[in-house]
Tab-separated table of C-alpha atoms in Angstrom:
chain	number	residue	atom	x	y	z
O	1	MET	CA	-136.900	-18.288	-44.798
O	2	GLY	CA	-135.503	-21.000	-42.771
O	3	VAL	CA	-135.044	-21.159	-38.753
O	4	ILE	CA	-131.129	-21.247	-38.822
O	5	ARG	CA	-130.985	-18.597	-41.248
O	6	ARG	CA	-133.021	-16.277	-39.020
O	7	ILE	CA	-131.084	-16.969	-36.445
O	8	TYR	CA	-127.775	-16.050	-38.019
O	9	GLN	CA	-129.206	-12.997	-39.414
O	10	ILE	CA	-130.110	-12.114	-35.736
O	11	ALA	CA	-126.804	-12.963	-34.300
O	12	LEU	CA	-124.990	-10.873	-36.994
O	13	ARG	CA	-127.382	-7.951	-35.977
O	14	GLU	CA	-126.650	-8.574	-32.506
O	15	CYS	CA	-122.912	-8.397	-33.027
O	16	GLY	CA	-123.204	-5.088	-34.650
O	17	ILE	CA	-125.149	-3.737	-31.688
O	18	MET	CA	-122.549	-5.203	-29.431
O	19	SER	CA	-119.572	-3.986	-31.048
O	20	HIS	CA	-121.217	-0.395	-30.800
O	21	ASN	CA	-122.202	-0.451	-27.640
O	22	PRO	CA	-118.883	-0.622	-24.830
O	23	ILE	CA	-121.286	-1.829	-22.217
O	24	TYR	CA	-120.894	-5.150	-23.790
O	25	LEU	CA	-117.255	-5.064	-23.796
O	26	PHE	CA	-116.888	-3.935	-20.402
O	27	CYS	CA	-119.406	-6.423	-19.024
O	28	MET	CA	-118.625	-9.410	-21.083
O	29	VAL	CA	-115.066	-8.904	-21.326
O	30	VAL	CA	-113.241	-6.242	-19.422
O	31	PHE	CA	-114.906	-6.646	-16.095
O	32	PRO	CA	-114.698	-10.625	-15.950
O	33	LEU	CA	-111.185	-10.718	-16.791
O	34	PHE	CA	-110.582	-8.163	-14.122
O	35	VAL	CA	-112.313	-9.668	-11.565
O	36	THR	CA	-110.446	-12.962	-12.373
O	37	PHE	CA	-107.243	-11.382	-11.911
O	38	PHE	CA	-107.926	-9.283	-8.863
O	39	PHE	CA	-109.299	-12.357	-6.745
O	40	THR	CA	-106.730	-14.788	-7.993
O	41	SER	CA	-103.669	-12.366	-7.260
O	42	LEU	CA	-105.166	-11.003	-4.349
O	43	LEU	CA	-105.096	-14.655	-2.257
O	44	ASN	CA	-102.056	-15.931	-4.371
O	45	GLU	CA	-100.129	-16.641	-1.205
O	46	GLY	CA	-103.090	-19.171	-0.325
O	47	VAL	CA	-103.330	-18.329	3.549
O	48	PRO	CA	-103.288	-14.654	4.916
O	49	SER	CA	-99.800	-14.015	6.394
O	50	LYS	CA	-98.242	-11.643	8.532
O	51	LEU	CA	-101.335	-10.549	10.389
O	52	PRO	CA	-100.307	-7.868	12.735
O	53	CYS	CA	-100.453	-8.901	16.542
O	54	GLY	CA	-99.568	-6.910	20.082
O	55	VAL	CA	-97.962	-8.575	23.139
O	56	VAL	CA	-98.320	-6.954	26.547
O	57	ASP	CA	-95.653	-8.776	28.810
O	58	LEU	CA	-95.349	-7.707	32.170
O	59	ASP	CA	-93.530	-10.717	33.444
O	60	ASN	CA	-90.847	-9.877	30.756
O	61	THR	CA	-88.628	-12.986	31.668
O	62	PRO	CA	-86.676	-15.339	29.154
O	63	THR	CA	-89.600	-17.643	29.109
O	64	THR	CA	-91.996	-14.971	27.788
O	65	ARG	CA	-89.650	-13.265	25.667
O	66	SER	CA	-88.946	-16.943	23.993
O	67	LEU	CA	-92.802	-17.503	23.419
O	68	ILE	CA	-92.967	-14.090	21.618
O	69	ARG	CA	-90.474	-14.885	19.461
O	70	HIS	CA	-92.219	-18.395	18.739
O	71	LEU	CA	-95.269	-16.645	17.940
O	72	ASP	CA	-93.362	-13.699	15.612
O	73	GLY	CA	-91.771	-16.957	13.902
O	74	PHE	CA	-95.312	-18.110	12.695
O	75	GLN	CA	-96.408	-17.528	8.951
O	76	THR	CA	-100.005	-16.073	9.934
O	77	THR	CA	-98.769	-13.495	12.579
O	78	GLN	CA	-96.306	-10.954	13.249
O	79	VAL	CA	-95.383	-9.324	16.314
O	80	THR	CA	-95.793	-5.814	15.518
O	81	HIS	CA	-96.617	-3.582	18.718
O	82	TYR	CA	-95.657	-4.000	22.518
O	83	TYR	CA	-98.097	-2.374	24.888
O	84	ASN	CA	-97.116	-1.531	28.637
O	85	ASN	CA	-100.781	-2.234	29.615
O	86	ILE	CA	-104.106	-4.263	28.290
O	87	ASN	CA	-106.020	-1.001	27.857
O	88	ASP	CA	-103.568	0.734	25.401
O	89	ALA	CA	-103.526	-3.106	23.554
O	90	ARG	CA	-107.241	-3.157	23.601
O	91	ARG	CA	-107.902	0.261	22.095
O	92	ALA	CA	-105.448	-0.895	19.473
O	93	ILE	CA	-107.833	-3.725	18.567
O	94	GLN	CA	-110.526	-1.219	18.494
O	95	ARG	CA	-108.821	1.156	16.060
O	96	GLY	CA	-107.870	-2.079	13.753
O	97	GLU	CA	-104.344	-1.486	14.194
O	98	ILE	CA	-103.790	-5.122	15.420
O	99	TYR	CA	-105.993	-8.393	15.335
O	100	GLY	CA	-105.131	-9.807	18.701
O	101	VAL	CA	-102.889	-9.434	21.766
O	102	LEU	CA	-101.223	-11.920	24.058
O	103	TYR	CA	-101.080	-10.777	27.693
O	104	PHE	CA	-98.409	-12.343	30.026
O	105	PRO	CA	-98.910	-11.068	33.814
O	106	ARG	CA	-96.413	-10.688	36.443
O	107	GLY	CA	-95.414	-13.899	37.894
O	108	THR	CA	-96.178	-16.024	34.796
O	109	THR	CA	-92.918	-17.366	34.613
O	110	ALA	CA	-92.687	-18.297	38.179
O	111	ASP	CA	-96.198	-19.868	38.178
O	112	LEU	CA	-95.484	-22.075	35.514
O	113	LEU	CA	-92.340	-23.188	36.753
O	114	GLY	CA	-94.006	-23.809	40.218
O	115	SER	CA	-96.637	-25.846	38.282
O	116	ARG	CA	-99.505	-23.075	39.898
O	117	GLN	CA	-101.083	-22.866	36.559
O	118	PRO	CA	-100.880	-19.264	35.411
O	119	THR	CA	-103.558	-17.247	33.558
O	120	VAL	CA	-102.466	-15.927	29.922
O	121	SER	CA	-105.017	-14.228	28.340
O	122	PHE	CA	-105.620	-13.740	24.664
O	123	TYR	CA	-107.653	-10.760	23.103
O	124	TYR	CA	-108.574	-10.878	19.656
O	125	ASN	CA	-110.659	-9.447	17.107
O	126	GLY	CA	-113.865	-11.192	16.220
O	127	VAL	CA	-115.112	-8.848	13.838
O	128	VAL	CA	-112.751	-9.620	11.279
O	129	MET	CA	-113.529	-13.222	11.967
O	130	MET	CA	-111.034	-15.182	9.729
O	131	ALA	CA	-107.975	-12.920	10.940
O	132	GLY	CA	-109.071	-12.788	14.404
O	133	ASN	CA	-109.406	-16.882	14.565
O	134	MET	CA	-105.960	-17.105	12.822
O	135	ALA	CA	-104.326	-15.096	15.569
O	136	TYR	CA	-106.360	-16.778	18.527
O	137	LYS	CA	-104.965	-20.315	16.995
O	138	ASP	CA	-101.426	-19.356	17.169
O	139	MET	CA	-101.456	-17.577	20.334
O	140	LYS	CA	-103.163	-20.883	21.748
O	141	THR	CA	-100.205	-22.997	19.921
O	142	VAL	CA	-97.689	-21.098	21.483
O	143	THR	CA	-98.795	-21.244	25.010
O	144	THR	CA	-99.504	-25.017	24.621
O	145	LEU	CA	-96.043	-25.630	23.614
O	146	ALA	CA	-94.973	-23.672	26.795
O	147	GLN	CA	-96.981	-25.957	29.013
O	148	VAL	CA	-95.566	-28.949	26.660
O	149	ALA	CA	-91.835	-28.111	27.376
O	150	VAL	CA	-92.247	-27.386	31.124
O	151	ALA	CA	-94.042	-30.550	31.672
O	152	SER	CA	-91.411	-32.530	29.405
O	153	THR	CA	-88.599	-31.012	31.145
O	154	LYS	CA	-89.999	-32.038	34.773
O	155	LEU	CA	-90.653	-35.689	33.526
O	156	SER	CA	-87.348	-35.996	32.142
O	157	ALA	CA	-85.719	-34.955	35.648
O	158	LEU	CA	-87.805	-37.573	36.957
O	159	GLY	CA	-86.049	-40.245	34.778
O	160	LYS	CA	-89.005	-40.973	32.392
O	161	THR	CA	-87.883	-42.113	28.672
O	162	LYS	CA	-89.111	-40.142	25.458
O	163	GLU	CA	-91.808	-42.693	24.697
O	164	GLU	CA	-93.323	-42.425	28.449
O	165	ILE	CA	-93.452	-38.583	28.144
O	166	LYS	CA	-95.239	-38.812	24.744
O	167	ALA	CA	-97.374	-41.181	26.080
O	168	PHE	CA	-98.315	-38.976	29.014
O	169	LEU	CA	-98.414	-35.376	27.077
O	170	GLN	CA	-100.686	-37.065	24.155
O	171	PRO	CA	-102.486	-40.002	25.148
O	172	ILE	CA	-104.372	-39.981	22.496
O	173	ALA	CA	-102.450	-39.743	19.088
O	174	LEU	CA	-104.325	-37.781	16.327
O	175	ASP	CA	-104.047	-38.945	12.630
O	176	ILE	CA	-105.776	-35.835	10.689
O	177	HIS	CA	-106.729	-35.680	7.092
O	178	MET	CA	-108.073	-32.513	5.254
O	179	ILE	CA	-109.879	-33.652	2.280
O	180	GLY	CA	-109.503	-31.753	-1.235
O	181	ASN	CA	-107.400	-28.584	0.014
O	182	PRO	CA	-104.913	-30.447	2.477
O	183	TRP	CA	-102.985	-26.852	2.084
O	184	MET	CA	-105.696	-24.540	3.510
O	185	ASN	CA	-105.224	-22.431	0.324
O	186	TYR	CA	-108.147	-19.685	0.545
O	187	ASN	CA	-107.375	-19.046	-3.120
O	188	ILE	CA	-108.651	-22.261	-4.223
O	189	TYR	CA	-111.784	-22.061	-1.534
O	190	LEU	CA	-112.885	-18.671	-2.733
O	191	SER	CA	-111.535	-17.424	-6.204
O	192	SER	CA	-113.279	-21.076	-7.282
O	193	VAL	CA	-117.046	-19.501	-6.384
O	194	MET	CA	-116.709	-15.828	-6.243
O	195	VAL	CA	-115.522	-15.313	-9.760
O	196	PRO	CA	-118.051	-17.573	-11.388
O	197	GLY	CA	-120.704	-15.925	-9.237
O	198	ILE	CA	-119.635	-12.435	-10.721
O	199	MET	CA	-119.568	-13.788	-13.963
O	200	ILE	CA	-122.989	-15.279	-13.409
O	201	LEU	CA	-124.310	-11.847	-12.217
O	202	PHE	CA	-123.068	-10.330	-15.522
O	203	MET	CA	-124.848	-12.894	-17.618
O	204	LEU	CA	-128.355	-11.919	-15.948
O	205	LEU	CA	-127.641	-8.383	-16.286
O	206	ILE	CA	-126.547	-8.519	-20.019
O	207	THR	CA	-129.199	-10.745	-20.629
O	208	ALA	CA	-131.998	-8.761	-19.484
O	209	TYR	CA	-130.507	-5.382	-20.787
O	210	SER	CA	-130.200	-6.518	-24.483
O	211	ILE	CA	-133.611	-8.011	-24.684
O	212	GLY	CA	-135.064	-4.548	-22.756
O	213	THR	CA	-132.715	-2.270	-25.007
O	214	GLU	CA	-134.711	-3.553	-27.805
O	215	LEU	CA	-137.886	-1.417	-26.492
O	216	LYS	CA	-135.669	1.423	-25.379
O	217	PHE	CA	-134.143	2.191	-28.647
O	218	SER	CA	-137.458	1.237	-30.607
O	219	ARG	CA	-135.705	-1.452	-32.376
O	220	ALA	CA	-138.581	-4.029	-31.162
O	221	ARG	CA	-140.243	-4.561	-34.030
O	222	GLU	CA	-137.592	-4.782	-36.582
O	223	TRP	CA	-136.276	-7.448	-34.446
O	224	MET	CA	-139.416	-9.562	-34.372
O	225	GLN	CA	-139.985	-9.131	-38.161
O	226	MET	CA	-136.362	-10.645	-38.799
O	227	ALA	CA	-137.356	-13.566	-36.429
O	228	GLY	CA	-140.716	-13.800	-38.225
O	229	GLY	CA	-142.780	-12.748	-35.328
O	230	SER	CA	-141.333	-16.148	-33.304
O	231	SER	CA	-140.144	-15.057	-29.615
O	232	THR	CA	-138.059	-18.204	-29.866
O	233	ILE	CA	-135.934	-17.598	-32.675
O	234	ALA	CA	-135.558	-13.851	-31.713
O	235	VAL	CA	-134.150	-14.832	-28.438
O	236	ALA	CA	-132.187	-17.673	-29.899
O	237	GLY	CA	-130.592	-15.339	-32.407
O	238	LYS	CA	-130.164	-12.578	-29.720
O	239	LEU	CA	-128.435	-14.518	-27.132
O	240	LEU	CA	-126.038	-16.899	-29.433
O	241	PRO	CA	-123.176	-13.967	-29.575
O	242	GLN	CA	-123.475	-13.392	-26.083
O	243	PHE	CA	-123.089	-17.328	-25.345
O	244	LEU	CA	-120.397	-17.840	-27.333
O	245	VAL	CA	-118.685	-14.737	-25.668
O	246	PHE	CA	-119.445	-16.010	-21.843
O	247	VAL	CA	-118.442	-19.408	-22.851
O	248	SER	CA	-115.164	-18.371	-23.797
O	249	ILE	CA	-114.578	-16.130	-20.938
O	250	LEU	CA	-115.839	-18.657	-18.435
O	251	GLY	CA	-113.921	-21.539	-20.261
O	252	SER	CA	-110.683	-19.171	-20.302
O	253	TYR	CA	-111.187	-18.589	-16.497
O	254	ALA	CA	-111.422	-22.541	-15.648
O	255	TRP	CA	-108.237	-23.055	-17.942
O	256	TYR	CA	-106.755	-20.182	-15.805
O	257	ILE	CA	-107.507	-21.812	-12.265
O	258	PHE	CA	-106.666	-25.296	-13.223
O	259	GLY	CA	-104.327	-25.375	-16.027
O	260	TYR	CA	-102.108	-22.269	-14.702
O	261	LEU	CA	-102.797	-22.115	-11.170
O	262	ASN	CA	-103.096	-25.723	-10.667
O	263	PHE	CA	-106.559	-25.658	-8.958
O	264	PRO	CA	-107.085	-29.577	-7.885
O	265	HIS	CA	-109.774	-30.934	-10.633
O	266	PRO	CA	-109.702	-34.917	-10.405
O	267	GLY	CA	-112.913	-34.887	-12.061
O	268	GLY	CA	-111.535	-34.013	-15.282
O	269	ASN	CA	-111.662	-31.367	-18.291
O	270	GLY	CA	-114.776	-32.779	-19.581
O	271	LEU	CA	-116.481	-32.334	-16.562
O	272	ILE	CA	-115.474	-28.671	-16.507
O	273	LEU	CA	-116.519	-27.848	-19.861
O	274	LEU	CA	-120.018	-29.289	-19.414
O	275	LEU	CA	-120.277	-27.210	-16.328
O	276	VAL	CA	-119.182	-23.983	-17.970
O	277	VAL	CA	-121.645	-24.654	-20.736
O	278	LEU	CA	-124.892	-25.610	-18.428
O	279	THR	CA	-123.863	-22.729	-16.372
O	280	VAL	CA	-123.990	-20.028	-19.216
O	281	MET	CA	-126.999	-21.509	-20.705
O	282	ALA	CA	-128.462	-21.603	-17.117
O	283	ALA	CA	-128.062	-17.915	-16.359
O	284	GLN	CA	-129.017	-16.636	-19.734
O	285	SER	CA	-132.429	-18.652	-19.558
O	286	PHE	CA	-133.255	-17.383	-16.170
O	287	GLY	CA	-132.453	-13.997	-17.484
O	288	VAL	CA	-134.545	-14.260	-20.253
O	289	PHE	CA	-137.630	-15.506	-17.839
O	290	VAL	CA	-137.211	-12.567	-15.721
O	291	PHE	CA	-137.711	-10.241	-18.383
O	292	ALA	CA	-140.526	-12.222	-19.993
O	293	LEU	CA	-142.366	-12.156	-16.562
O	294	MET	CA	-141.387	-8.431	-15.974
O	295	PRO	CA	-141.144	-7.089	-19.643
O	296	SER	CA	-139.431	-4.029	-18.161
O	297	LEU	CA	-135.782	-2.892	-18.597
O	298	ARG	CA	-135.346	-1.145	-15.268
O	299	MET	CA	-137.377	-4.178	-13.269
O	300	SER	CA	-135.835	-7.131	-15.074
O	301	MET	CA	-132.283	-5.738	-14.411
O	302	SER	CA	-133.140	-4.832	-10.797
O	303	ILE	CA	-134.499	-8.623	-10.249
O	304	CYS	CA	-131.526	-10.225	-12.229
O	305	SER	CA	-129.087	-8.282	-9.916
O	306	LEU	CA	-130.844	-9.097	-6.832
O	307	TRP	CA	-130.812	-12.780	-7.426
O	308	GLY	CA	-127.347	-12.416	-8.412
O	309	VAL	CA	-126.288	-11.198	-5.169
O	310	LEU	CA	-127.986	-13.161	-3.194
O	311	SER	CA	-126.517	-16.231	-4.702
O	312	PHE	CA	-123.227	-15.692	-2.908
O	313	SER	CA	-125.097	-16.058	0.384
O	314	THR	CA	-127.001	-19.048	-0.537
O	315	CYS	CA	-124.660	-20.935	-2.548
O	316	GLY	CA	-123.219	-22.534	0.525
O	317	ALA	CA	-119.640	-21.776	-0.065
O	318	THR	CA	-119.166	-19.367	3.135
O	319	TYR	CA	-121.845	-20.791	5.069
O	320	PRO	CA	-123.213	-24.292	4.930
O	321	VAL	CA	-127.087	-24.124	3.336
O	322	ASP	CA	-127.757	-27.287	5.626
O	323	ALA	CA	-127.449	-24.873	8.916
O	324	MET	CA	-129.720	-22.154	7.449
O	325	ASN	CA	-133.235	-21.527	8.061
O	326	PRO	CA	-135.559	-24.467	6.504
O	327	MET	CA	-137.269	-21.438	4.125
O	328	ILE	CA	-133.928	-20.296	3.391
O	329	GLU	CA	-132.303	-23.670	2.592
O	330	ALA	CA	-135.537	-24.362	0.312
O	331	LEU	CA	-134.903	-21.186	-1.537
O	332	SER	CA	-131.332	-21.911	-2.211
O	333	TRP	CA	-132.391	-24.395	-4.997
O	334	LEU	CA	-133.564	-21.408	-7.121
O	335	PHE	CA	-130.194	-19.920	-7.404
O	336	PRO	CA	-127.929	-21.264	-10.478
O	337	LEU	CA	-124.693	-20.693	-8.421
O	338	ARG	CA	-125.890	-22.908	-5.974
O	339	HIS	CA	-125.932	-25.796	-8.434
O	340	TYR	CA	-122.679	-24.739	-10.399
O	341	TYR	CA	-121.265	-25.016	-6.758
O	342	MET	CA	-122.726	-28.196	-5.833
O	343	ILE	CA	-121.525	-29.742	-9.015
O	344	TYR	CA	-118.176	-28.399	-8.723
O	345	GLN	CA	-117.633	-29.459	-5.376
O	346	ILE	CA	-119.190	-32.889	-5.676
O	347	ASN	CA	-117.262	-33.473	-9.153
O	348	ILE	CA	-114.734	-31.555	-10.031
O	349	PHE	CA	-113.021	-30.588	-6.990
O	350	ASN	CA	-113.378	-33.969	-5.319
O	351	GLY	CA	-113.726	-36.032	-8.340
O	352	TYR	CA	-116.925	-38.087	-7.246
O	353	PRO	CA	-119.257	-39.667	-9.982
O	354	MET	CA	-121.659	-37.520	-11.832
O	355	ALA	CA	-124.557	-39.629	-10.300
O	356	ASP	CA	-123.649	-38.310	-6.838
O	357	ALA	CA	-124.404	-34.579	-8.127
O	358	TRP	CA	-127.736	-35.560	-10.727
O	359	PRO	CA	-130.228	-33.346	-8.655
O	360	TYR	CA	-128.156	-30.063	-9.659
O	361	TYR	CA	-127.755	-31.332	-12.995
O	362	VAL	CA	-131.582	-31.733	-13.480
O	363	CYS	CA	-131.954	-28.108	-12.055
O	364	LEU	CA	-129.436	-26.477	-14.343
O	365	LEU	CA	-131.385	-28.235	-16.998
O	366	ALA	CA	-134.788	-26.597	-15.484
O	367	PHE	CA	-133.216	-23.127	-15.577
O	368	ILE	CA	-132.439	-23.737	-19.181
O	369	MET	CA	-136.066	-24.794	-20.017
O	370	LEU	CA	-137.451	-22.176	-17.661
O	371	PRO	CA	-138.333	-19.543	-20.705
O	372	MET	CA	-140.485	-22.102	-22.219
O	373	LEU	CA	-143.070	-21.043	-19.729
O	374	ASN	CA	-143.453	-17.397	-20.551
O	375	ILE	CA	-141.350	-16.760	-23.552
O	376	HIS	CA	-144.504	-15.723	-25.625
O	377	ARG	CA	-145.008	-12.707	-23.672
O	378	ILE	CA	-141.788	-11.200	-25.143
O	379	LYS	CA	-143.356	-10.873	-28.515
O	380	LYS	CA	-146.344	-9.304	-26.987
O	381	ALA	CA	-143.918	-6.712	-25.195
O	382	MET	CA	-142.010	-5.993	-28.220
O	383	LEU	CA	-145.058	-5.163	-30.323
O	384	GLU	CA	-147.311	-3.723	-28.076
O	385	TYR	CA	-145.442	-1.952	-25.029
O	386	VAL	CA	-144.063	1.620	-24.970
O	387	TYR	CA	-141.034	1.783	-23.246
O	388	ILE	CA	-141.153	4.151	-20.007
O	389	PRO	CA	-137.911	5.690	-18.741
């Protein structure tokens, strides 16, 4: 019997197994689609908005009230609470009711108009880092604008022209360019990594699960017999239907974010498709390698789960890998998601040539070839090992 025919028959057998086991439907289709829509809809506004903040205004003058209205007018913050003293405001931050407090002591306006440099205090939640930093940024902007307004009024009273006032208040003009994501859209920043990372986790788990259940349900000898005793043919036939499903799901996700949500992708559709195919093959191959290394359903799925979860920390999307411990930086090369993220960032998101990301393509190809080291152990496991619950 030819190799292609054996792979085809094993693939048909696998389709039958998948159709009768709801785990495949949920882990390969339902959960990935749910994760896709969950993250993209959760961050659909791009940036967090209307973060609750508080104010302690002991000065209570038209100037401080104007500053409070300006703070409330920012997109990311909303003044929702007023407190009589700073202790009540501090306890509100500790309870998680607000993310920051702007404190105006008595005499703020008088000191400001008298050029006596009043002290205005910010209190913000550093535990919820992103929300706290955004609240801090808006409070700092409001107080800076107040200083500029007072200085501008005084200089104008002295007869200075608008150009002279502008040069005094801002002696160096800033020309700022945010490359790739000028909207500061957190949906583009997070969804493009979190969703593929979760899908890779499912790929690792399903690969190890589908091989391990051959032992668990005593189908291993039949599987090997259909493959003519070849571990390579057996694994290729088993993973082919899963490969087609995962490529369809990951490709649909790519179409959704790049075609429907219009995430920037100057690298083009060809590179997106190539990255989808390489990522699925690399994840499945790593799952095969792990099971061949430890031919146990429980152990192989545990290792795949651990590897998939650690990928989120070591891919470099949330914290730069270059700033990590050198040992962790070296270990980051062992995670497929790291290479997916780097290729996406370099070639697709920024549109740089493929040559700039060649080490990461090589690593994905290395993951694909990884089972060649120990795939022969799968045959021995299927024919000799006894499943232990």
